[in-house]
PDB file of C-alpha atoms and ligand atoms in Angstrom:
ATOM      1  CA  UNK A 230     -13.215 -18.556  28.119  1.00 95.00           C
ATOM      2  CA  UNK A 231     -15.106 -16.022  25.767  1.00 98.00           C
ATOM      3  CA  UNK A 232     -18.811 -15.627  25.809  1.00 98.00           C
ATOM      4  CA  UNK A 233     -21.057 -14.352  23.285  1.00 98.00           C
ATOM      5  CA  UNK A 234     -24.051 -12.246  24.465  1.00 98.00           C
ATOM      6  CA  UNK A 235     -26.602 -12.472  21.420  1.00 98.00           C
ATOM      7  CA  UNK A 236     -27.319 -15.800  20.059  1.00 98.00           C
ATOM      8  CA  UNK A 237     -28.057 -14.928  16.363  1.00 91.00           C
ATOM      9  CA  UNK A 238     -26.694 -15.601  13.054  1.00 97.00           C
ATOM     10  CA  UNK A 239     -23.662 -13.323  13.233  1.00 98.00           C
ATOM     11  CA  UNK A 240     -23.206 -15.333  16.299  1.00 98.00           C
ATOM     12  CA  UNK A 241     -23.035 -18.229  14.166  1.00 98.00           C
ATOM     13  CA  UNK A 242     -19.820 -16.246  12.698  1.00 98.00           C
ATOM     14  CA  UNK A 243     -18.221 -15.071  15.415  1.00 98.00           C
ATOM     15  CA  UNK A 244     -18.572 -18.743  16.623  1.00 98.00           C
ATOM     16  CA  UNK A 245     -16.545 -19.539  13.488  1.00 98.00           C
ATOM     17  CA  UNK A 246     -13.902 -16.922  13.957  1.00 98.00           C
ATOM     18  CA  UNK A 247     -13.287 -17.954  17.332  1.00 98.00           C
ATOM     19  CA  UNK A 248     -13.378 -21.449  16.581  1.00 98.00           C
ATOM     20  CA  UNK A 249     -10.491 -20.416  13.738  1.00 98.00           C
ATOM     21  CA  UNK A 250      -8.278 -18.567  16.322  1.00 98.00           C
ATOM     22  CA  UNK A 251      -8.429 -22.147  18.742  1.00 98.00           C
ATOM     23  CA  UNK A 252     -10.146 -19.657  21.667  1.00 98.00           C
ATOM     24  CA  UNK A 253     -12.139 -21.402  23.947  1.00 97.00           C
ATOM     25  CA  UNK A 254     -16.033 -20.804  23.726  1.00 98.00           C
ATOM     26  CA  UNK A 255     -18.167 -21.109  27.060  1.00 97.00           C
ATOM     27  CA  UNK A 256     -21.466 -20.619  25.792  1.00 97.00           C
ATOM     28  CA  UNK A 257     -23.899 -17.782  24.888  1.00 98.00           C
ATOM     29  CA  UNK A 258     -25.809 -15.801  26.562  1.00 97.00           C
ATOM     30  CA  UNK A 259     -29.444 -13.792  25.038  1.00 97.00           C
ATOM     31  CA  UNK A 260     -32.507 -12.807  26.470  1.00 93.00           C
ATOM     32  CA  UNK A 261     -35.248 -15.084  24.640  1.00 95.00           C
ATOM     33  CA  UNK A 262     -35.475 -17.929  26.964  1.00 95.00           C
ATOM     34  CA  UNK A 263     -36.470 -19.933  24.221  1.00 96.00           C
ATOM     35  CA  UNK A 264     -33.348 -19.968  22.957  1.00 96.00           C
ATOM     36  CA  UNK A 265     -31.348 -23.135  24.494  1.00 96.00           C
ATOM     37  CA  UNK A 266     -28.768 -23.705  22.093  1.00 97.00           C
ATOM     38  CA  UNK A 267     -26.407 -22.256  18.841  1.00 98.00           C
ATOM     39  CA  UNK A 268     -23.690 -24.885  17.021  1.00 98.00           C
ATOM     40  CA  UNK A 269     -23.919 -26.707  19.755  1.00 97.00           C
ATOM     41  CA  UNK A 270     -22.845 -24.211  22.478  1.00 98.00           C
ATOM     42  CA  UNK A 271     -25.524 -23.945  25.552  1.00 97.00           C
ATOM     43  CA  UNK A 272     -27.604 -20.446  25.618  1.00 98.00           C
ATOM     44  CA  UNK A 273     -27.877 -19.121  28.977  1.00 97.00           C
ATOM     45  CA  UNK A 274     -30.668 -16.457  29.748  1.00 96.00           C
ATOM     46  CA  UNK A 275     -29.237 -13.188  31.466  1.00 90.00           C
ATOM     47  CA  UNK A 276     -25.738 -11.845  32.064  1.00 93.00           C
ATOM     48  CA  UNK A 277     -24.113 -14.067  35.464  1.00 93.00           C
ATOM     49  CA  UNK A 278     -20.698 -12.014  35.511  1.00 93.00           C
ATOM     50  CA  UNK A 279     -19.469 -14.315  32.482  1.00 93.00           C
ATOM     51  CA  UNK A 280     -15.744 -12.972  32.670  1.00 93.00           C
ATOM     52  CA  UNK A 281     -15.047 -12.216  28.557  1.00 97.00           C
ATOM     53  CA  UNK A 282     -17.865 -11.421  26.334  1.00 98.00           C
ATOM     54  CA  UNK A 283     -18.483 -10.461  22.763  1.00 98.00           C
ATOM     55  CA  UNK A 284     -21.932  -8.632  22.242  1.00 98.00           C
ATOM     56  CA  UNK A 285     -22.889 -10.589  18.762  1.00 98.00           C
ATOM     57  CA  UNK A 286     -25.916  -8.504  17.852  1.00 98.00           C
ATOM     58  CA  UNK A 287     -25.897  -6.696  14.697  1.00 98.00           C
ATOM     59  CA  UNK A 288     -27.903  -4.045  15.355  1.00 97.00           C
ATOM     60  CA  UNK A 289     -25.140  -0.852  16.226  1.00 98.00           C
ATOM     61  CA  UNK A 290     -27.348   1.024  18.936  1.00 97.00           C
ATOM     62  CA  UNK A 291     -28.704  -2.247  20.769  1.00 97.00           C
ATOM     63  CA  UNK A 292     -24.729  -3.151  20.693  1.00 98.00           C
ATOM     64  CA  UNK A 293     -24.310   0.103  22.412  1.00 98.00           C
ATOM     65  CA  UNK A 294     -27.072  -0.411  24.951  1.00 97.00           C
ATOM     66  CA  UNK A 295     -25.876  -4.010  26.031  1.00 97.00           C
ATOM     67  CA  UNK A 296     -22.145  -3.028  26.036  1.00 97.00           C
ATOM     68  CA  UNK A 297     -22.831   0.033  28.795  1.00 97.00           C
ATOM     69  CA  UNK A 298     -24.991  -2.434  30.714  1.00 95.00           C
ATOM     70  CA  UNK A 299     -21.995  -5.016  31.514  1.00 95.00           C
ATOM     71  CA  UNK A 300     -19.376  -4.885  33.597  1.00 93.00           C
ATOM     72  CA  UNK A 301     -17.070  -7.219  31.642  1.00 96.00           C
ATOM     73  CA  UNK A 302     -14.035  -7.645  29.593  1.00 97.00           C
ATOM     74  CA  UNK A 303     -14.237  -7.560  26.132  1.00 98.00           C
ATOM     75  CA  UNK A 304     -12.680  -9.911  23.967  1.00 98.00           C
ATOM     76  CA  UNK A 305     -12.328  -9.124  20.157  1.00 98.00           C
ATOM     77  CA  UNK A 306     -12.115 -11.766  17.415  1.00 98.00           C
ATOM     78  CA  UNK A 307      -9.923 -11.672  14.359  1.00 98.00           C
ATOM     79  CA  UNK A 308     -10.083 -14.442  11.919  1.00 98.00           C
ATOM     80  CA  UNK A 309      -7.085 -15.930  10.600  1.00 98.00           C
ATOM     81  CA  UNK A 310      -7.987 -15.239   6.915  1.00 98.00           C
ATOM     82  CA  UNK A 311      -8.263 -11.116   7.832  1.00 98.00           C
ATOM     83  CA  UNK A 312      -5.236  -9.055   7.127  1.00 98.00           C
ATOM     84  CA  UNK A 313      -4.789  -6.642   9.813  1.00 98.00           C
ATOM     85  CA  UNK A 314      -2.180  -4.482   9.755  1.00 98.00           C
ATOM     86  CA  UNK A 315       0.848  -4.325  12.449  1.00 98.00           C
ATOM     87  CA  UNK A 316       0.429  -0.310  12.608  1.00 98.00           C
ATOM     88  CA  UNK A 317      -3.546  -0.497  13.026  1.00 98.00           C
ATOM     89  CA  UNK A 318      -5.400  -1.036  16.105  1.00 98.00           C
ATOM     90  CA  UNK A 319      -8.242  -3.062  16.636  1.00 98.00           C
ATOM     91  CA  UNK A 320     -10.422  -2.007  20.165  1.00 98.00           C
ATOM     92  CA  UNK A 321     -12.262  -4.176  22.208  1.00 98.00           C
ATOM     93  CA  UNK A 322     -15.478  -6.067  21.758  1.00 98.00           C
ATOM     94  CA  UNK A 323     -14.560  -5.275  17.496  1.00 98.00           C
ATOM     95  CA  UNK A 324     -14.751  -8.628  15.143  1.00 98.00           C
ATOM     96  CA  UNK A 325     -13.199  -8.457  12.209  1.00 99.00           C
ATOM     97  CA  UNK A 326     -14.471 -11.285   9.803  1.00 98.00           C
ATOM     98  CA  UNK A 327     -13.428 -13.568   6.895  1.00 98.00           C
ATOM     99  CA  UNK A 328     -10.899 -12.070   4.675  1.00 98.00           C
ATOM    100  CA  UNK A 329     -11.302  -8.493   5.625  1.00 99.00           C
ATOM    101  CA  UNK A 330      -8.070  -6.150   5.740  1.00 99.00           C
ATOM    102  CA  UNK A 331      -7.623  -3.366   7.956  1.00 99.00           C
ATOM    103  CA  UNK A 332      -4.178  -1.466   6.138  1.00 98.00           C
ATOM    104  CA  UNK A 333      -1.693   0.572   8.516  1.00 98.00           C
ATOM    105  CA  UNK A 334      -2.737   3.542  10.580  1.00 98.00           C
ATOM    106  CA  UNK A 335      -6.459   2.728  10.705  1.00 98.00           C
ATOM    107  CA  UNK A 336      -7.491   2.812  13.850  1.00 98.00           C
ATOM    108  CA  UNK A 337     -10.793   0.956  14.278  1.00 98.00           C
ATOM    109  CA  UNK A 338     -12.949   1.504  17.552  1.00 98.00           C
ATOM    110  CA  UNK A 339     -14.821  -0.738  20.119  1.00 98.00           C
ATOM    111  CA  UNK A 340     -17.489  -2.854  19.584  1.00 98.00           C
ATOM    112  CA  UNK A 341     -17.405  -2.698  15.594  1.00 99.00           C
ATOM    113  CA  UNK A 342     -17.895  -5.402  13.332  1.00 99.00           C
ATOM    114  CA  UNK A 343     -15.457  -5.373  10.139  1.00 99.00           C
ATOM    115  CA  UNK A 344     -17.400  -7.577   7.705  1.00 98.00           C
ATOM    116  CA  UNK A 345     -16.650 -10.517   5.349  1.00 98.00           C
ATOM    117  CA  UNK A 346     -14.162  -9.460   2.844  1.00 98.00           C
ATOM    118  CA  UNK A 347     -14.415  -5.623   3.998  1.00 99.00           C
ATOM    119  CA  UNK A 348     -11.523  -3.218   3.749  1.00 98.00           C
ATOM    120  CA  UNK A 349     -10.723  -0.553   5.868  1.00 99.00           C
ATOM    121  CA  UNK A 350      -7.151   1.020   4.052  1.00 98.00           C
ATOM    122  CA  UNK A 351      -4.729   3.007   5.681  1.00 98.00           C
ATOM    123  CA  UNK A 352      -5.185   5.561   8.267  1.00 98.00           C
ATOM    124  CA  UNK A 353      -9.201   5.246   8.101  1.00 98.00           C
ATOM    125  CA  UNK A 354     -10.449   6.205  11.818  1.00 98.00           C
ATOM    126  CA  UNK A 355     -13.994   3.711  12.374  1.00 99.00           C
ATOM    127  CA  UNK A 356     -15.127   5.223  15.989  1.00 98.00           C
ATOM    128  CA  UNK A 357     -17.356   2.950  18.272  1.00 98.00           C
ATOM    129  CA  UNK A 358     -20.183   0.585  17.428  1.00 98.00           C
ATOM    130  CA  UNK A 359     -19.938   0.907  13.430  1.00 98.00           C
ATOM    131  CA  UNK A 360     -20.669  -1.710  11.182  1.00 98.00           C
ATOM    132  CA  UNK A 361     -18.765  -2.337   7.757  1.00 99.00           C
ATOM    133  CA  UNK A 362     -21.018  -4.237   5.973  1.00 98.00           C
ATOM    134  CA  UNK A 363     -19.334  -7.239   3.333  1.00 98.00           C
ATOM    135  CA  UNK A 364     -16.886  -6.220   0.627  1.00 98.00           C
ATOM    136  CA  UNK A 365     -17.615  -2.956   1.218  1.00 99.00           C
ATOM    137  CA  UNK A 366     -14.181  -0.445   1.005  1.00 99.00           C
ATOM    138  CA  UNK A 367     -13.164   2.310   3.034  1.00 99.00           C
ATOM    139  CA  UNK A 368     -10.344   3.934   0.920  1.00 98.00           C
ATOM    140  CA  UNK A 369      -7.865   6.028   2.774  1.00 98.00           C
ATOM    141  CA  UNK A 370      -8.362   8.286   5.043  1.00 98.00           C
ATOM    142  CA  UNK A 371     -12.241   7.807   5.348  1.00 99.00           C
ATOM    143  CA  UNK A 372     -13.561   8.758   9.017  1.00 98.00           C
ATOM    144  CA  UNK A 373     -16.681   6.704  10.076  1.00 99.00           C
ATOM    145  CA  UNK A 374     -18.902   8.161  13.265  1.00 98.00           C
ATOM    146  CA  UNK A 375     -19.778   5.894  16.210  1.00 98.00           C
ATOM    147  CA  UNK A 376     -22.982   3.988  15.424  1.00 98.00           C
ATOM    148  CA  UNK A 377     -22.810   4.432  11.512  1.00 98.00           C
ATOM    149  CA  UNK A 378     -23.401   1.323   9.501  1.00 98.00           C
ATOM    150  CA  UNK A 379     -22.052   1.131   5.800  1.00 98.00           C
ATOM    151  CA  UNK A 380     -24.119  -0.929   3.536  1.00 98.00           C
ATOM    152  CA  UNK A 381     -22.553  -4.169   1.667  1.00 98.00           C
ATOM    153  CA  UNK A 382     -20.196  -3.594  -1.089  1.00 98.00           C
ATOM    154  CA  UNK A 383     -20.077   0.417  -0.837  1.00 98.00           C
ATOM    155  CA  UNK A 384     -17.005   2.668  -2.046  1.00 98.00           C
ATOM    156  CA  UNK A 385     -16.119   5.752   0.330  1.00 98.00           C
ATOM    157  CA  UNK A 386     -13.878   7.779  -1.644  1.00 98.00           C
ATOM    158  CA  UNK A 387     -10.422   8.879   0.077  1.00 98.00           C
ATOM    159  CA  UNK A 388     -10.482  11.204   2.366  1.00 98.00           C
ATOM    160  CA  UNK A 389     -14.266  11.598   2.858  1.00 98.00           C
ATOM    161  CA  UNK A 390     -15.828  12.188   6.372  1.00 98.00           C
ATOM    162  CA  UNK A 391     -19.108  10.139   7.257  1.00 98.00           C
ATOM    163  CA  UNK A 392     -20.662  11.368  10.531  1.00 98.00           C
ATOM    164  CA  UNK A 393     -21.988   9.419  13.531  1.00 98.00           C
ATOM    165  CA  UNK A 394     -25.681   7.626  13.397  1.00 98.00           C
ATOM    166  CA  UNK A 395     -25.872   7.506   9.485  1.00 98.00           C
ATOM    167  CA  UNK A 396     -27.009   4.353   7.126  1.00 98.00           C
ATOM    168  CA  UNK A 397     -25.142   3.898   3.841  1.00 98.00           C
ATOM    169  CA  UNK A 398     -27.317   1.941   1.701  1.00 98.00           C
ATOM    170  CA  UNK A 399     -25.418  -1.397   0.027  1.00 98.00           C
ATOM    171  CA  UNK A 400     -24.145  -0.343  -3.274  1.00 98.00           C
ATOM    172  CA  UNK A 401     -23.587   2.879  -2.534  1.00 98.00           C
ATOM    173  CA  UNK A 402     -20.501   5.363  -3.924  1.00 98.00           C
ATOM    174  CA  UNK A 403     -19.861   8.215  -1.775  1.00 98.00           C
ATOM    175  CA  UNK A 404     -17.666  10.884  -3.252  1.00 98.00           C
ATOM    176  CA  UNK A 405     -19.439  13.743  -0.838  1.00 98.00           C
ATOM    177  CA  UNK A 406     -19.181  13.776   3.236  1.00 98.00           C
ATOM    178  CA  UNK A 407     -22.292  12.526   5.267  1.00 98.00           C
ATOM    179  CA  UNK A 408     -23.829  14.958   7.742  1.00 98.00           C
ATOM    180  CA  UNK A 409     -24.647  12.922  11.387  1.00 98.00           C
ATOM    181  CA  UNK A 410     -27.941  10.800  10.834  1.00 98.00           C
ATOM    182  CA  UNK A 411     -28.639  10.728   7.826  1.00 98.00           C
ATOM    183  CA  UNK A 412     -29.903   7.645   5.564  1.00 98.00           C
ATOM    184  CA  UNK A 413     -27.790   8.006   2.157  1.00 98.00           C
ATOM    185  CA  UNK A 414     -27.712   5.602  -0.939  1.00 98.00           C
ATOM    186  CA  UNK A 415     -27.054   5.475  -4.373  1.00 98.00           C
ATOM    187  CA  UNK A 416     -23.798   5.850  -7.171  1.00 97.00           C
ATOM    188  CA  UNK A 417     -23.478   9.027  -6.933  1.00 94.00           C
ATOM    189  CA  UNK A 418     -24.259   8.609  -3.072  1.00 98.00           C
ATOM    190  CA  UNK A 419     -27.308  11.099  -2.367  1.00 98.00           C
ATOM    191  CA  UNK A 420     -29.075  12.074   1.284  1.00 98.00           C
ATOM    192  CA  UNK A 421     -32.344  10.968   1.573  1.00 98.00           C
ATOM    193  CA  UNK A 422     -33.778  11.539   5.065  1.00 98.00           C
ATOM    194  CA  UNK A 423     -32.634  12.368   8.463  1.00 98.00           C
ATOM    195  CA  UNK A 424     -32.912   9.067  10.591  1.00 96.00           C
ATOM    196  CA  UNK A 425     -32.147   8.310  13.941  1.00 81.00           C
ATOM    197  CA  UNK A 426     -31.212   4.671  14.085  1.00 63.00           C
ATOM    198  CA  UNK A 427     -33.376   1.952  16.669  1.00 60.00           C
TER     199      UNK A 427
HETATM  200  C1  COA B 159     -30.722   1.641   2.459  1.00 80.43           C
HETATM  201  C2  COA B 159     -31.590   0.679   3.243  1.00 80.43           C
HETATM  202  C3  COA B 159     -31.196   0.717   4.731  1.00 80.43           C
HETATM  203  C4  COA B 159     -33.025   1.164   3.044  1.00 80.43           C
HETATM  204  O1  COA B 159     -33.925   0.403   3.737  1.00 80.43           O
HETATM  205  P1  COA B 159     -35.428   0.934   3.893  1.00 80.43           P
HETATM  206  O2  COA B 159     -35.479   2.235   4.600  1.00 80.43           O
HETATM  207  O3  COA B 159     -36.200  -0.198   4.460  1.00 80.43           O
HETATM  208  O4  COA B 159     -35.863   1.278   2.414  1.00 80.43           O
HETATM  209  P2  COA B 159     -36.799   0.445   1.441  1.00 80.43           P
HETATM  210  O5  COA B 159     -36.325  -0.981   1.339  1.00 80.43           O
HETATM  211  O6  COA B 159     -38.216   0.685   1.854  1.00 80.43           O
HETATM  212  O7  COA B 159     -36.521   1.154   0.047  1.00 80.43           O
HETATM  213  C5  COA B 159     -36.952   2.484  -0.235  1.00 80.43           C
HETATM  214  C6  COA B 159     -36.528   2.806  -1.666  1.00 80.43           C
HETATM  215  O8  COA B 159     -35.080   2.937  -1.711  1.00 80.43           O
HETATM  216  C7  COA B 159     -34.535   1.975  -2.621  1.00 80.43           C
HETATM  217  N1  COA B 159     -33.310   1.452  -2.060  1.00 80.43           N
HETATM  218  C8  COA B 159     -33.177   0.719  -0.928  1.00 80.43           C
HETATM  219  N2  COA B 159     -31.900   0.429  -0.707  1.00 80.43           N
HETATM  220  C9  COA B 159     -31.197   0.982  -1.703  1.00 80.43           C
HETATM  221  C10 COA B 159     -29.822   1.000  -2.016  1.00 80.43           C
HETATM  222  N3  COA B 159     -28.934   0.401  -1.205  1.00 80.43           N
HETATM  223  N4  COA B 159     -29.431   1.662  -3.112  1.00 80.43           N
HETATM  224  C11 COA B 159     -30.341   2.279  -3.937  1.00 80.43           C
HETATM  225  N5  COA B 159     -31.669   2.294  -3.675  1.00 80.43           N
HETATM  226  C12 COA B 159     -32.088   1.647  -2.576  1.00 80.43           C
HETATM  227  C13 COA B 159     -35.630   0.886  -2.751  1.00 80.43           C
HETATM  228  O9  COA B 159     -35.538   0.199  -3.982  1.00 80.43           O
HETATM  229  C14 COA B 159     -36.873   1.729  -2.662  1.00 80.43           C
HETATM  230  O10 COA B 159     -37.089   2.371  -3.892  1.00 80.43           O
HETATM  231  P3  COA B 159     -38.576   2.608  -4.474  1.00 80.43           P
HETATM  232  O11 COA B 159     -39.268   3.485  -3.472  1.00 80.43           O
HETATM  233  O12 COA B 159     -38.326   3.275  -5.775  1.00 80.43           O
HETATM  234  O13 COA B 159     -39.192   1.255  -4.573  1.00 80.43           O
HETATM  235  C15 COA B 159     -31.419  -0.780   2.763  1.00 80.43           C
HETATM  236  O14 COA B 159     -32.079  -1.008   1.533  1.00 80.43           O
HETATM  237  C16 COA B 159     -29.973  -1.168   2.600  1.00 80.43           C
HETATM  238  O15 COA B 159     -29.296  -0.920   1.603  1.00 80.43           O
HETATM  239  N6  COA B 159     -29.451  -1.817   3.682  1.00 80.43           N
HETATM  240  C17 COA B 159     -28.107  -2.310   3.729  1.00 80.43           C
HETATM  241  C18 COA B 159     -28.123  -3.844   3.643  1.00 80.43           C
HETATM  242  C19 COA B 159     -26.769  -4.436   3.926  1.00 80.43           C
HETATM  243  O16 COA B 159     -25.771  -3.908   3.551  1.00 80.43           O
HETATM  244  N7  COA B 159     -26.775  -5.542   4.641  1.00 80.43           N
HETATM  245  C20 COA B 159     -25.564  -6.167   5.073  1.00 80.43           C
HETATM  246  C21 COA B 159     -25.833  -6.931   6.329  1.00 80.43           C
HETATM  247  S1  COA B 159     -24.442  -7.751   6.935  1.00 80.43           S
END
């Protein structure tokens, strides 16, 4: 029985996924008692040892927060319309959306969230808690530090290195690598201002 800790609208997706893959969903779990119910599913206020959890919170460093503060398993969701790849891996706590492809040798990290329709080609390394935005492309041999969040429907050019902490703005071609946080957008992909992400 999988548990989602966050009940927001990517919950609403991950619901879906998970609904897609015939898993069995107990519930939710977030922290605005308010909150009593999602699709249907009962909302629960605080963490009660719920045994398998997905953190569905968009937000990369709050992600990171929740996910050191339980001790859980993770469960990761892939829906049946994504194409992942026999020779990639896929860590725990990661959801990989609607029609997203993941190509051989990428190796994508805990707790990330692969997009609608993103793709992640071959031998990309995504490290912990990053967010690919929709349709946006990773061509090969991109690297992606922990916490990073690429905007919807951005290029990164082959081979380029985006450090950890950074925001890609939607749109955006990168041809140059990204220092660690650092706020970048635009075709041709330009810095714009150290950040450190909340
Ligand atoms: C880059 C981003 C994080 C900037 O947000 P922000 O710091 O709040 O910046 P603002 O909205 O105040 O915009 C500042 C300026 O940058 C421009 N700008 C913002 N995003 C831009 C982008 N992606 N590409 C080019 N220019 C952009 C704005 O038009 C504005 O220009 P102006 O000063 O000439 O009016 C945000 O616009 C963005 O692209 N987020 C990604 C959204 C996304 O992919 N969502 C998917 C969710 S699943």
């Amino acid at each position: 029985m999988i548990y989602l800790y966050g009940a927001s609208g990517h919950a609403k997706v991950i619901l879906d996924i998970l609904e897609a893959q015939g898993k069995d969903v107990g519930g939710l779990i977030d922290d605005n008692p308010d909150v009593k119910e999602l699709c249907g599913y009962p909302v629960s206020h605080g963490f009660q040892g719920e045994e398998s959890v997905i953190i569905s919170i968009g937000n990369n460093a709050i992600r990171k927060k929740i996910a050191a503060q339980l001790q859980t398993h993770f469960a990761t969701a892939v829906h049946p319309s994504a194409i992942v790849s026999p020779r990639a891996e896929v860590g725990e706590g990661t959801v990989v959306m609607q029609g997203a492809i993941i190509q051989s040798g990428a190796n994508i990290g805990k707790h990330c969230i692969i997009n609608t329709g993103a793709s992640v080609d071959h031998e990309c390394q995504v490290d912990d808690f990053v967010h690919i935005s929709p349709h946006a492309t990773l061509c090969g041999n991109v690297t992606v530090g922990e916490g990073t969040w690429i905007g919807a429907g951005t290029t990164v050019i082959q081979g380029i290195h985006i450090g950890k902490g950074c925001v890609v703005g939607a749109g955006s071609v990168v041809s140059h690598d990204i220092p660690d946080g650092y706020l970048a957008v635009g075709n041709r992909c330009k810095l714009i201002k150290k950040i450190s992400q909340k």
